[in-house]
Amino acid sequence: MDRNTNTSTDYIFVVCIIAEAALITALLLNKVNMIGYVLPLIVAVAAVTITFRAIRDFFRINR
Amino acid sequence: MNEAQWHALDWMAVFLYLGTMVFVGWFVSRKIRNSEDYLMAGRSLSYPMVVATVMATWYGSGAVFGTAELAFSAGIAAFVVWCVPAHLGRIPLALWVAPRVRGVKETTIPSLLGRLYARPVAVLGAILIVCYSSRLMDIVSVGIMGNTVTGLPNALVGSCIVGVVILYSMFGGLWSVVMTDVLQFFLMTTITLLLLPLVWTQAGGFPGISAVIPASHFTPTGGLPLSQLLVFFLLGFQVYADPAAYQRFGASNTAKTAKRAYLTCLLIWLAFDTTMTLLGISARAIYPDLQGSKAFLTLAINTLPPFLTGLWVCSILAVIMSTMSSFFLVGATTLTCDLYKPLFKPDMNSNEQIRFTRLFMILIGCAGCLLAFRFSAVLDAVIFLGGLYLASAFVPVIGGLFWKARLTVAGGFLSMLGGMGTTFIWQFLHNPFGIKPMLVALPVSFILFLIGNQFGDNIVRSTDPEVQ
């Protein structure tokens, strides 16, 4: 049965989202150059991880 | 930018990408056992799958080109006043709406509206969703992009891409759409984003860009008027009535998966939007005389070597195709389950549902191509009707799920008609005071929802996930 309750982990996610938005805004307004190199790399690493886990899950579900 | 810069290796990359999508669609379809597998992926999507498919689906041509173009004309305001408020405004969607939608038994928004209110509300919602799902602007965008990079006619490129999308989507339904979304998510987040370091170096980073573009491009609002900022903020709430998002929440394996996956998407979207913003301002610095999206495309094609250029175009195709496939499936599902089945064939079995969904997917794709490239006079009307859906469905859907006080059929029906009517009237009056229809339609819809709920019998609801 699915329960509609939020746990502390959910609120940690929310804090991370707000912190990320504030950090990126500060970096852009202060013209921090490294953002153009570091950010795409972080997203690419996260995307590769999610992609491989999704493919693995598909084969597990449909074994 | 012209076809002379489009290399044979780039063609190879594009054909390889399209062939892979069709193969994945076919391979996945072998796992389909019944209509719940086909329409809802057996309600078994795991966390990484939901992240990838929600991420790929929500980002269409508008989000990618829109962010880059706004950054081109207004600078970092594209991120600060458009992306940040929109994403923060979606946090309640993840925390409360996603688990609630996962908890209800309905698989589409019209069926939910039908149970919450009455059949006429469901039929009205279904018609608007079909218009919303035709993705005419995406078809037009893909045609323009194909013509810009290869020189081939818009209609030919657009029709071929729609053909491939229909082919892989109809094989395995939501399973095919999700698994192709996973690969498209990979392509769009790696190839699109990895262009940035190259372009950033070419533009000289912030020091080089600051020297050639206006100082207002580095202010939080970019000199945009307050009314424009308010519209950006409200546009972010469109996703609260987005049928493709609801389909994915419903197809998640648990309510927690739906919620956490959407929260993760918000984290990735913020970073993705930042890179689009930086690409937009880099394009402004390098090609100040070109129009926004053309500068963006030129930037990529002149920066990357052959084959990688093709792969980059594929990553933009991935952004558009993943959105198209999801909405074609939503439109076809709505036509089958919410219009044809209840109105003409109530005893439709599982195999017939799959057959009709496939047939309607072909029809939606063909109609989309015809409207987008042959009958351009109808194009604006269909796009307008799609926009109308958001203004009219937001209050009845969210109100139906969360309104704790008295709820009646009149409330749902009036708020939907009020949202539609106000949008029509406001559009007919050519947006008085420069205010967009949605800014007026949503409050009117909500007021009518409150008034309507005072009339008629109170609806007994069982939407609570704990009850289901």
Short mmCIF file of C-alpha atoms in Angstrom, two decimals:
data_model
loop_
_atom_site.label_atom_id
_atom_site.label_comp_id
_atom_site.label_asym_id
_atom_site.label_seq_id
_atom_site.Cartn_x
_atom_site.Cartn_y
_atom_site.Cartn_z
CA MET A 1 0.00 0.00 0.00
CA ASP A 2 1.40 3.39 -1.01
CA ARG A 3 1.43 6.00 1.74
CA ASN A 4 1.44 9.70 1.05
CA THR A 5 3.90 10.75 3.77
CA ASN A 6 7.13 12.65 3.41
CA THR A 7 10.20 11.49 5.30
CA SER A 8 13.31 13.38 6.36
CA THR A 9 15.05 12.10 3.19
CA ASP A 10 12.43 13.87 1.07
CA TYR A 11 13.08 17.12 2.90
CA ILE A 12 16.85 16.65 2.49
CA PHE A 13 16.15 16.47 -1.27
CA VAL A 14 14.20 19.75 -1.03
CA VAL A 15 17.03 21.46 0.88
CA CYS A 16 19.52 20.22 -1.76
CA ILE A 17 17.35 21.63 -4.58
CA ILE A 18 17.09 25.05 -2.92
CA ALA A 19 20.82 25.04 -2.08
CA GLU A 20 21.72 24.08 -5.65
CA ALA A 21 19.56 26.88 -7.07
CA ALA A 22 21.11 29.43 -4.67
CA LEU A 23 24.66 28.23 -5.34
CA ILE A 24 24.32 28.31 -9.13
CA THR A 25 22.69 31.75 -9.02
CA ALA A 26 25.56 33.05 -6.86
CA LEU A 27 28.15 31.51 -9.21
CA LEU A 28 26.48 33.08 -12.26
CA LEU A 29 26.09 36.53 -10.69
CA ASN A 30 29.71 36.46 -9.52
CA LYS A 31 30.87 35.23 -12.95
CA VAL A 32 32.74 32.21 -11.61
CA ASN A 33 34.39 30.78 -14.70
CA MET A 34 34.76 27.17 -13.56
CA ILE A 35 31.00 26.62 -13.73
CA GLY A 36 31.28 26.23 -17.52
CA TYR A 37 33.59 23.24 -17.09
CA VAL A 38 32.56 21.56 -13.86
CA LEU A 39 28.75 21.56 -14.10
CA PRO A 40 28.42 19.66 -17.43
CA LEU A 41 30.85 17.07 -16.13
CA ILE A 42 28.86 16.47 -12.92
CA VAL A 43 25.60 16.12 -14.85
CA ALA A 44 27.20 13.78 -17.40
CA VAL A 45 28.50 11.49 -14.62
CA ALA A 46 25.07 11.44 -12.94
CA ALA A 47 23.38 10.76 -16.30
CA VAL A 48 25.67 7.84 -17.13
CA THR A 49 24.99 6.27 -13.71
CA ILE A 50 21.21 6.67 -14.06
CA THR A 51 21.24 5.27 -17.61
CA PHE A 52 23.14 2.12 -16.68
CA ARG A 53 20.98 1.52 -13.61
CA ALA A 54 17.81 1.97 -15.69
CA ILE A 55 18.98 -0.55 -18.29
CA ARG A 56 19.96 -3.02 -15.55
CA ASP A 57 16.53 -2.60 -13.92
CA PHE A 58 14.75 -3.28 -17.21
CA PHE A 59 16.45 -6.64 -17.59
CA ARG A 60 15.81 -7.47 -13.91
CA ILE A 61 12.10 -6.62 -14.18
CA ASN A 62 11.62 -8.50 -17.46
CA ARG A 63 13.76 -11.56 -16.72
CA MET B 1 25.59 27.31 -41.58
CA ASN B 2 24.60 25.24 -44.59
CA GLU B 3 24.47 21.73 -45.95
CA ALA B 4 28.11 21.93 -47.15
CA GLN B 5 29.21 21.63 -43.52
CA TRP B 6 27.02 18.58 -43.03
CA HIS B 7 29.37 15.61 -43.50
CA ALA B 8 28.68 12.00 -44.56
CA LEU B 9 29.87 10.94 -41.09
CA ASP B 10 27.14 13.11 -39.58
CA TRP B 11 24.55 11.27 -41.65
CA MET B 12 26.01 8.03 -40.33
CA ALA B 13 25.55 9.23 -36.75
CA VAL B 14 21.93 10.21 -37.41
CA PHE B 15 21.03 6.89 -39.09
CA LEU B 16 22.80 4.98 -36.33
CA TYR B 17 20.75 6.87 -33.73
CA LEU B 18 17.41 6.42 -35.50
CA GLY B 19 18.14 2.72 -36.17
CA THR B 20 19.02 2.18 -32.49
CA MET B 21 15.75 3.78 -31.38
CA VAL B 22 13.70 1.50 -33.66
CA PHE B 23 15.68 -1.57 -32.53
CA VAL B 24 15.18 -0.73 -28.82
CA GLY B 25 11.45 -0.13 -29.41
CA TRP B 26 11.14 -3.54 -31.09
CA PHE B 27 13.32 -5.39 -28.56
CA VAL B 28 11.36 -4.04 -25.61
CA SER B 29 8.01 -4.90 -27.24
CA ARG B 30 8.81 -8.63 -26.89
CA LYS B 31 8.20 -8.28 -23.13
CA ILE B 32 4.63 -6.99 -23.52
CA ARG B 33 2.01 -9.41 -22.14
CA ASN B 34 -1.16 -7.32 -21.72
CA SER B 35 -2.62 -3.82 -22.03
CA GLU B 36 -1.38 -2.78 -18.57
CA ASP B 37 2.17 -3.60 -19.72
CA TYR B 38 1.55 -1.66 -22.93
CA LEU B 39 -0.15 1.43 -21.46
CA MET B 40 1.40 1.62 -17.96
CA ALA B 41 4.59 -0.48 -18.25
CA GLY B 42 3.02 -2.89 -15.76
CA ARG B 43 3.23 -0.11 -13.10
CA SER B 44 6.74 -1.35 -12.44
CA LEU B 45 9.06 1.52 -13.42
CA SER B 46 12.04 1.80 -11.08
CA TYR B 47 13.62 5.00 -9.75
CA PRO B 48 16.32 5.46 -12.46
CA MET B 49 13.78 4.68 -15.20
CA VAL B 50 11.34 7.33 -13.92
CA VAL B 51 14.16 9.89 -13.58
CA ALA B 52 15.28 9.30 -17.18
CA THR B 53 11.81 9.25 -18.75
CA VAL B 54 10.44 12.28 -16.83
CA MET B 55 13.61 14.22 -17.58
CA ALA B 56 13.54 13.36 -21.30
CA THR B 57 9.80 13.87 -21.69
CA TRP B 58 9.46 17.26 -20.03
CA TYR B 59 12.37 18.72 -22.01
CA GLY B 60 11.07 19.45 -25.50
CA SER B 61 12.19 21.85 -28.18
CA GLY B 62 10.62 24.73 -26.26
CA ALA B 63 12.63 24.12 -23.11
CA VAL B 64 15.98 23.69 -24.84
CA PHE B 65 15.70 26.37 -27.53
CA GLY B 66 13.57 28.58 -25.26
CA THR B 67 16.18 28.68 -22.48
CA ALA B 68 19.07 29.22 -24.92
CA GLU B 69 17.16 31.94 -26.79
CA LEU B 70 16.17 33.75 -23.60
CA ALA B 71 19.79 33.61 -22.43
CA PHE B 72 20.83 34.94 -25.84
CA SER B 73 18.55 37.97 -25.46
CA ALA B 74 18.41 38.51 -21.67
CA GLY B 75 21.51 36.73 -20.27
CA ILE B 76 21.64 34.89 -16.95
CA ALA B 77 18.09 36.07 -16.19
CA ALA B 78 17.04 33.00 -18.19
CA PHE B 79 18.21 30.92 -15.26
CA VAL B 80 17.46 33.27 -12.37
CA VAL B 81 13.92 34.38 -13.22
CA TRP B 82 12.71 31.54 -15.43
CA CYS B 83 14.32 28.26 -14.42
CA VAL B 84 14.74 28.74 -10.66
CA PRO B 85 11.13 29.81 -9.85
CA ALA B 86 9.73 27.16 -12.20
CA HIS B 87 11.69 24.33 -10.57
CA LEU B 88 11.12 25.49 -7.01
CA GLY B 89 7.41 25.81 -7.82
CA ARG B 90 7.38 22.11 -8.79
CA ILE B 91 8.58 20.84 -5.41
CA PRO B 92 4.97 20.44 -4.12
CA LEU B 93 4.21 18.43 -7.29
CA ALA B 94 6.89 15.93 -6.30
CA LEU B 95 6.10 15.85 -2.59
CA TRP B 96 2.30 15.62 -2.69
CA VAL B 97 0.87 15.22 -6.21
CA ALA B 98 3.17 12.43 -7.48
CA PRO B 99 2.47 9.99 -4.59
CA ARG B 100 -1.25 10.83 -4.71
CA VAL B 101 -1.42 10.12 -8.46
CA ARG B 102 0.49 6.85 -7.94
CA GLY B 103 -2.12 5.90 -5.37
CA VAL B 104 -5.24 6.27 -7.54
CA LYS B 105 -6.32 3.45 -9.82
CA GLU B 106 -7.04 5.58 -12.93
CA THR B 107 -4.40 5.56 -15.65
CA THR B 108 -5.29 8.83 -17.41
CA ILE B 109 -6.33 12.35 -16.37
CA PRO B 110 -9.74 12.16 -18.14
CA SER B 111 -10.61 8.92 -16.34
CA LEU B 112 -9.66 10.62 -13.07
CA LEU B 113 -11.83 13.63 -13.98
CA GLY B 114 -14.63 11.24 -14.92
CA ARG B 115 -14.57 9.58 -11.51
CA LEU B 116 -14.13 12.81 -9.56
CA TYR B 117 -16.80 14.78 -11.41
CA ALA B 118 -18.81 13.39 -14.35
CA ARG B 119 -18.43 12.04 -17.87
CA PRO B 120 -18.89 15.42 -19.66
CA VAL B 121 -15.91 16.84 -17.71
CA ALA B 122 -13.87 13.77 -18.70
CA VAL B 123 -14.83 14.06 -22.39
CA LEU B 124 -13.97 17.76 -22.46
CA GLY B 125 -10.63 17.06 -20.79
CA ALA B 126 -9.93 14.19 -23.21
CA ILE B 127 -10.54 16.34 -26.31
CA LEU B 128 -8.20 19.04 -25.02
CA ILE B 129 -5.53 16.48 -24.09
CA VAL B 130 -5.58 15.05 -27.62
CA CYS B 131 -4.94 18.57 -29.00
CA TYR B 132 -2.25 19.13 -26.36
CA SER B 133 -0.62 15.81 -27.32
CA SER B 134 -0.31 16.54 -31.03
CA ARG B 135 3.05 18.32 -30.40
CA LEU B 136 2.75 20.44 -33.53
CA MET B 137 5.43 22.88 -32.38
CA ASP B 138 7.88 20.01 -31.87
CA ILE B 139 7.14 18.71 -35.38
CA VAL B 140 7.67 22.19 -36.83
CA SER B 141 10.88 22.64 -34.80
CA VAL B 142 12.38 19.35 -35.92
CA GLY B 143 11.60 20.27 -39.55
CA ILE B 144 13.27 23.67 -39.21
CA MET B 145 16.29 22.18 -37.47
CA GLY B 146 16.66 19.46 -40.12
CA ASN B 147 16.38 22.03 -42.89
CA THR B 148 18.94 24.31 -41.21
CA VAL B 149 21.59 21.63 -40.81
CA THR B 150 21.03 19.43 -43.87
CA GLY B 151 19.22 21.66 -46.39
CA LEU B 152 16.44 19.05 -46.86
CA PRO B 153 12.80 20.29 -46.96
CA ASN B 154 11.19 20.90 -43.53
CA ALA B 155 8.20 18.65 -44.27
CA LEU B 156 10.41 15.72 -45.36
CA VAL B 157 12.61 15.85 -42.26
CA GLY B 158 9.62 16.37 -39.93
CA SER B 159 7.63 13.51 -41.47
CA CYS B 160 10.58 11.08 -41.35
CA ILE B 161 11.23 11.83 -37.69
CA VAL B 162 7.55 11.49 -36.79
CA GLY B 163 7.51 8.16 -38.70
CA VAL B 164 10.43 6.81 -36.66
CA VAL B 165 8.86 8.02 -33.40
CA ILE B 166 5.55 6.29 -34.19
CA LEU B 167 7.33 3.11 -35.26
CA TYR B 168 9.28 2.62 -32.05
CA SER B 169 6.47 3.87 -29.77
CA MET B 170 3.77 1.59 -31.20
CA PHE B 171 5.92 -1.55 -30.84
CA GLY B 172 5.91 -1.70 -27.06
CA GLY B 173 3.79 1.24 -25.84
CA LEU B 174 5.02 2.81 -22.60
CA TRP B 175 7.82 0.26 -22.20
CA SER B 176 9.24 1.23 -25.62
CA VAL B 177 8.79 4.92 -24.88
CA VAL B 178 10.49 4.64 -21.48
CA MET B 179 13.48 2.61 -22.68
CA THR B 180 14.08 4.84 -25.70
CA ASP B 181 13.71 7.79 -23.29
CA VAL B 182 16.49 6.27 -21.16
CA LEU B 183 18.88 6.28 -24.14
CA GLN B 184 17.68 9.71 -25.25
CA PHE B 185 18.21 11.04 -21.72
CA PHE B 186 21.78 9.71 -21.88
CA LEU B 187 22.38 11.38 -25.25
CA MET B 188 20.86 14.73 -24.32
CA THR B 189 22.67 15.04 -20.99
CA THR B 190 26.08 13.90 -22.21
CA ILE B 191 26.53 15.15 -25.79
CA THR B 192 24.52 18.38 -25.38
CA LEU B 193 26.24 19.31 -22.15
CA LEU B 194 29.76 18.29 -23.14
CA LEU B 195 29.57 20.88 -25.91
CA LEU B 196 29.71 23.59 -23.24
CA PRO B 197 33.38 23.24 -22.16
CA LEU B 198 34.46 23.53 -25.83
CA VAL B 199 32.27 26.56 -26.47
CA TRP B 200 33.19 28.11 -23.13
CA THR B 201 36.89 27.97 -24.04
CA GLN B 202 36.17 29.38 -27.50
CA ALA B 203 34.17 32.31 -26.03
CA GLY B 204 36.89 33.04 -23.44
CA GLY B 205 34.69 32.19 -20.44
CA PHE B 206 33.05 34.98 -18.42
CA PRO B 207 35.92 37.48 -19.04
CA GLY B 208 35.69 37.06 -22.83
CA ILE B 209 31.87 37.10 -22.88
CA SER B 210 31.56 40.14 -20.53
CA ALA B 211 33.71 42.15 -22.90
CA VAL B 212 31.36 41.75 -25.88
CA ILE B 213 27.78 41.46 -24.56
CA PRO B 214 25.71 44.09 -22.68
CA ALA B 215 26.22 44.39 -18.91
CA SER B 216 22.45 43.85 -18.42
CA HIS B 217 23.00 40.22 -19.43
CA PHE B 218 24.63 39.66 -16.06
CA THR B 219 21.86 41.12 -13.90
CA PRO B 220 19.30 38.82 -12.21
CA THR B 221 16.30 40.11 -14.19
CA GLY B 222 18.01 41.04 -17.47
CA GLY B 223 15.82 44.16 -17.70
CA LEU B 224 12.67 42.06 -18.26
CA PRO B 225 9.33 43.66 -17.19
CA LEU B 226 7.51 42.39 -14.08
CA SER B 227 4.52 41.04 -16.07
CA GLN B 228 6.92 38.90 -18.15
CA LEU B 229 8.52 37.56 -14.97
CA LEU B 230 5.09 36.63 -13.59
CA VAL B 231 4.21 34.76 -16.79
CA PHE B 232 7.49 32.82 -16.59
CA PHE B 233 6.65 31.87 -13.01
CA LEU B 234 3.15 30.68 -13.90
CA LEU B 235 4.36 28.78 -16.97
CA GLY B 236 6.38 26.62 -14.60
CA PHE B 237 3.12 25.35 -13.11
CA GLN B 238 1.95 23.90 -16.46
CA VAL B 239 3.42 20.57 -15.42
CA TYR B 240 0.81 20.30 -12.62
CA ALA B 241 -1.73 19.33 -15.31
CA ASP B 242 0.74 17.59 -17.65
CA PRO B 243 -0.74 14.23 -18.75
CA ALA B 244 2.65 12.65 -19.55
CA ALA B 245 3.94 13.40 -16.03
CA TYR B 246 0.78 11.84 -14.54
CA GLN B 247 1.24 8.76 -16.72
CA ARG B 248 4.78 8.32 -15.39
CA PHE B 249 3.77 8.85 -11.77
CA GLY B 250 1.08 6.22 -12.26
CA ALA B 251 3.54 3.80 -13.89
CA SER B 252 6.12 4.05 -11.06
CA ASN B 253 6.56 0.93 -8.94
CA THR B 254 5.81 2.82 -5.68
CA ALA B 255 4.66 6.27 -4.57
CA LYS B 256 8.12 6.82 -3.06
CA THR B 257 9.74 6.12 -6.43
CA ALA B 258 7.50 8.69 -8.15
CA LYS B 259 8.29 11.31 -5.51
CA ARG B 260 12.07 10.76 -5.24
CA ALA B 261 12.51 10.46 -9.00
CA TYR B 262 10.80 13.79 -9.58
CA LEU B 263 12.89 15.46 -6.85
CA THR B 264 16.03 14.07 -8.52
CA CYS B 265 14.83 15.46 -11.86
CA LEU B 266 14.60 18.92 -10.29
CA LEU B 267 18.25 18.65 -9.22
CA ILE B 268 19.33 17.63 -12.74
CA TRP B 269 17.08 20.18 -14.47
CA LEU B 270 18.68 23.04 -12.55
CA ALA B 271 22.13 21.99 -13.75
CA PHE B 272 20.90 21.29 -17.30
CA ASP B 273 19.24 24.73 -17.51
CA THR B 274 22.43 26.39 -16.32
CA THR B 275 24.41 24.85 -19.16
CA MET B 276 21.70 25.87 -21.68
CA THR B 277 21.91 29.42 -20.29
CA LEU B 278 25.69 29.44 -20.61
CA LEU B 279 25.46 28.08 -24.18
CA GLY B 280 22.95 30.86 -24.99
CA ILE B 281 25.17 33.68 -23.72
CA SER B 282 28.21 32.10 -25.41
CA ALA B 283 26.26 32.06 -28.70
CA ARG B 284 25.45 35.76 -28.21
CA ALA B 285 29.15 36.53 -27.67
CA ILE B 286 30.37 34.51 -30.66
CA TYR B 287 27.51 35.18 -33.15
CA PRO B 288 25.91 38.47 -32.01
CA ASP B 289 24.30 39.10 -35.40
CA LEU B 290 22.44 35.78 -35.73
CA GLN B 291 18.95 35.07 -34.39
CA GLY B 292 18.88 33.14 -31.05
CA SER B 293 18.25 29.50 -31.98
CA LYS B 294 20.14 29.80 -35.27
CA ALA B 295 23.17 31.10 -33.37
CA PHE B 296 22.82 28.15 -30.97
CA LEU B 297 22.82 25.61 -33.83
CA THR B 298 25.64 27.38 -35.67
CA LEU B 299 27.69 27.35 -32.51
CA ALA B 300 27.45 23.57 -32.20
CA ILE B 301 28.06 22.80 -35.85
CA ASN B 302 31.08 25.05 -36.16
CA THR B 303 32.60 23.83 -32.90
CA LEU B 304 32.38 20.05 -33.23
CA PRO B 305 34.15 17.77 -35.76
CA PRO B 306 32.20 15.55 -38.23
CA PHE B 307 30.33 12.63 -36.63
CA LEU B 308 30.31 14.48 -33.29
CA THR B 309 28.27 17.19 -35.04
CA GLY B 310 25.88 14.46 -36.16
CA LEU B 311 25.77 13.07 -32.63
CA TRP B 312 25.02 16.54 -31.25
CA VAL B 313 22.14 16.94 -33.70
CA CYS B 314 20.96 13.50 -32.53
CA SER B 315 21.04 14.73 -28.93
CA ILE B 316 18.74 17.61 -29.88
CA LEU B 317 16.59 15.15 -31.84
CA ALA B 318 16.52 13.02 -28.69
CA VAL B 319 15.17 15.96 -26.70
CA ILE B 320 12.34 16.47 -29.20
CA MET B 321 11.61 12.83 -30.06
CA SER B 322 11.35 11.71 -26.44
CA THR B 323 8.70 14.37 -25.86
CA MET B 324 6.85 13.50 -29.07
CA SER B 325 6.75 9.76 -28.35
CA SER B 326 5.41 10.29 -24.83
CA PHE B 327 2.65 12.63 -25.95
CA PHE B 328 1.69 10.54 -29.00
CA LEU B 329 1.18 7.64 -26.59
CA VAL B 330 -0.77 9.84 -24.14
CA GLY B 331 -2.97 11.13 -26.97
CA ALA B 332 -3.59 7.63 -28.36
CA THR B 333 -4.30 6.23 -24.89
CA THR B 334 -6.76 9.06 -24.25
CA LEU B 335 -8.52 8.48 -27.57
CA THR B 336 -8.75 4.73 -26.91
CA CYS B 337 -9.56 4.56 -23.20
CA ASP B 338 -11.35 7.86 -22.57
CA LEU B 339 -13.24 8.52 -25.81
CA TYR B 340 -13.61 5.49 -28.11
CA LYS B 341 -14.00 2.79 -25.46
CA PRO B 342 -16.60 4.46 -23.19
CA LEU B 343 -18.55 6.00 -26.08
CA PHE B 344 -18.53 3.22 -28.71
CA LYS B 345 -17.06 -0.06 -27.42
CA PRO B 346 -17.39 -0.55 -23.64
CA ASP B 347 -16.54 -4.28 -23.92
CA MET B 348 -13.12 -3.68 -25.53
CA ASN B 349 -10.61 -6.37 -24.48
CA SER B 350 -6.89 -6.03 -23.73
CA ASN B 351 -5.66 -6.91 -27.24
CA GLU B 352 -8.17 -4.58 -28.87
CA GLN B 353 -7.00 -1.75 -26.58
CA ILE B 354 -3.42 -2.26 -27.76
CA ARG B 355 -4.52 -2.41 -31.43
CA PHE B 356 -6.61 0.77 -31.16
CA THR B 357 -3.85 2.62 -29.29
CA ARG B 358 -1.42 1.74 -32.10
CA LEU B 359 -3.91 2.86 -34.73
CA PHE B 360 -4.60 6.17 -32.97
CA MET B 361 -0.86 6.78 -32.57
CA ILE B 362 -0.47 6.52 -36.35
CA LEU B 363 -3.46 8.83 -36.86
CA ILE B 364 -2.15 11.45 -34.40
CA GLY B 365 1.29 11.40 -36.05
CA CYS B 366 -0.12 11.69 -39.59
CA ALA B 367 -2.56 14.43 -38.58
CA GLY B 368 0.30 16.25 -36.81
CA CYS B 369 2.47 16.20 -39.96
CA LEU B 370 -0.43 17.34 -42.17
CA LEU B 371 -1.38 20.18 -39.81
CA ALA B 372 2.19 21.26 -39.19
CA PHE B 373 3.32 21.40 -42.82
CA ARG B 374 0.23 21.45 -45.08
CA PHE B 375 -2.55 23.31 -43.28
CA SER B 376 -0.64 25.97 -41.41
CA ALA B 377 -3.86 27.96 -40.90
CA VAL B 378 -5.09 25.23 -38.55
CA LEU B 379 -1.75 25.04 -36.75
CA ASP B 380 -2.32 28.05 -34.48
CA ALA B 381 -5.81 26.83 -33.57
CA VAL B 382 -4.59 23.40 -32.46
CA ILE B 383 -1.68 24.88 -30.50
CA PHE B 384 -4.14 27.30 -28.89
CA LEU B 385 -6.45 24.42 -27.91
CA GLY B 386 -3.47 22.61 -26.37
CA GLY B 387 -2.66 25.71 -24.29
CA LEU B 388 -6.30 25.91 -23.38
CA TYR B 389 -6.07 22.50 -21.73
CA LEU B 390 -3.58 23.77 -19.13
CA ALA B 391 -5.68 26.80 -18.25
CA SER B 392 -8.83 24.70 -17.88
CA ALA B 393 -7.58 21.45 -16.32
CA PHE B 394 -5.21 22.72 -13.63
CA VAL B 395 -7.85 23.68 -11.03
CA PRO B 396 -10.27 20.72 -11.52
CA VAL B 397 -7.45 18.14 -11.44
CA ILE B 398 -5.54 19.52 -8.44
CA GLY B 399 -8.76 20.55 -6.71
CA GLY B 400 -10.25 17.09 -7.25
CA LEU B 401 -7.20 15.43 -5.72
CA PHE B 402 -6.65 17.71 -2.74
CA TRP B 403 -9.75 19.81 -1.99
CA LYS B 404 -10.89 18.68 1.45
CA ALA B 405 -14.06 20.79 1.63
CA ARG B 406 -17.29 20.36 -0.32
CA LEU B 407 -16.71 19.18 -3.91
CA THR B 408 -19.42 18.93 -6.57
CA VAL B 409 -19.78 18.17 -10.28
CA ALA B 410 -20.77 21.81 -10.82
CA GLY B 411 -17.47 22.95 -9.28
CA GLY B 412 -15.38 20.81 -11.66
CA PHE B 413 -17.45 21.64 -14.71
CA LEU B 414 -17.64 25.39 -14.02
CA SER B 415 -13.93 25.75 -13.30
CA MET B 416 -13.07 23.91 -16.53
CA LEU B 417 -15.50 25.96 -18.62
CA GLY B 418 -14.38 29.15 -16.85
CA GLY B 419 -10.71 28.50 -17.62
CA MET B 420 -11.56 27.78 -21.27
CA GLY B 421 -13.98 30.69 -21.67
CA THR B 422 -11.63 33.23 -20.11
CA THR B 423 -8.75 32.07 -22.32
CA PHE B 424 -10.96 32.39 -25.43
CA ILE B 425 -12.24 35.85 -24.47
CA TRP B 426 -8.81 37.14 -23.47
CA GLN B 427 -7.30 35.86 -26.72
CA PHE B 428 -10.19 37.38 -28.70
CA LEU B 429 -9.53 40.76 -26.99
CA HIS B 430 -5.82 40.46 -28.00
CA ASN B 431 -4.47 40.18 -24.44
CA PRO B 432 -5.60 43.48 -22.79
CA PHE B 433 -2.88 45.34 -20.80
CA GLY B 434 -0.36 42.90 -22.29
CA ILE B 435 -1.46 40.24 -19.75
CA LYS B 436 -1.28 36.64 -20.98
CA PRO B 437 -4.57 34.63 -20.96
CA MET B 438 -3.30 32.12 -18.40
CA LEU B 439 -2.76 34.86 -15.78
CA VAL B 440 -6.46 35.67 -15.93
CA ALA B 441 -7.86 32.21 -16.70
CA LEU B 442 -6.37 30.44 -13.67
CA PRO B 443 -7.81 32.80 -11.01
CA VAL B 444 -11.19 32.81 -12.80
CA SER B 445 -11.14 29.01 -12.96
CA PHE B 446 -10.40 28.84 -9.22
CA ILE B 447 -13.14 31.33 -8.28
CA LEU B 448 -15.69 29.38 -10.34
CA PHE B 449 -14.47 26.17 -8.71
CA LEU B 450 -15.29 27.68 -5.29
CA ILE B 451 -18.67 28.99 -6.43
CA GLY B 452 -19.64 25.81 -8.28
CA ASN B 453 -18.85 23.66 -5.24
CA GLN B 454 -21.70 25.37 -3.38
CA PHE B 455 -24.24 23.82 -5.78
CA GLY B 456 -25.30 20.20 -6.22
CA ASP B 457 -24.57 17.05 -4.23
CA ASN B 458 -21.27 16.62 -2.44
CA ILE B 459 -19.08 14.00 -4.17
CA VAL B 460 -17.98 11.07 -2.04
CA ARG B 461 -14.29 10.60 -2.83
CA SER B 462 -11.97 7.65 -2.49
CA THR B 463 -8.81 9.15 -4.02
CA ASP B 464 -6.73 8.84 -0.87
CA PRO B 465 -3.87 6.40 -1.53
CA GLU B 466 -4.43 4.85 1.87
CA VAL B 467 -7.96 3.96 0.80
CA GLN B 468 -7.00 2.49 -2.57
#
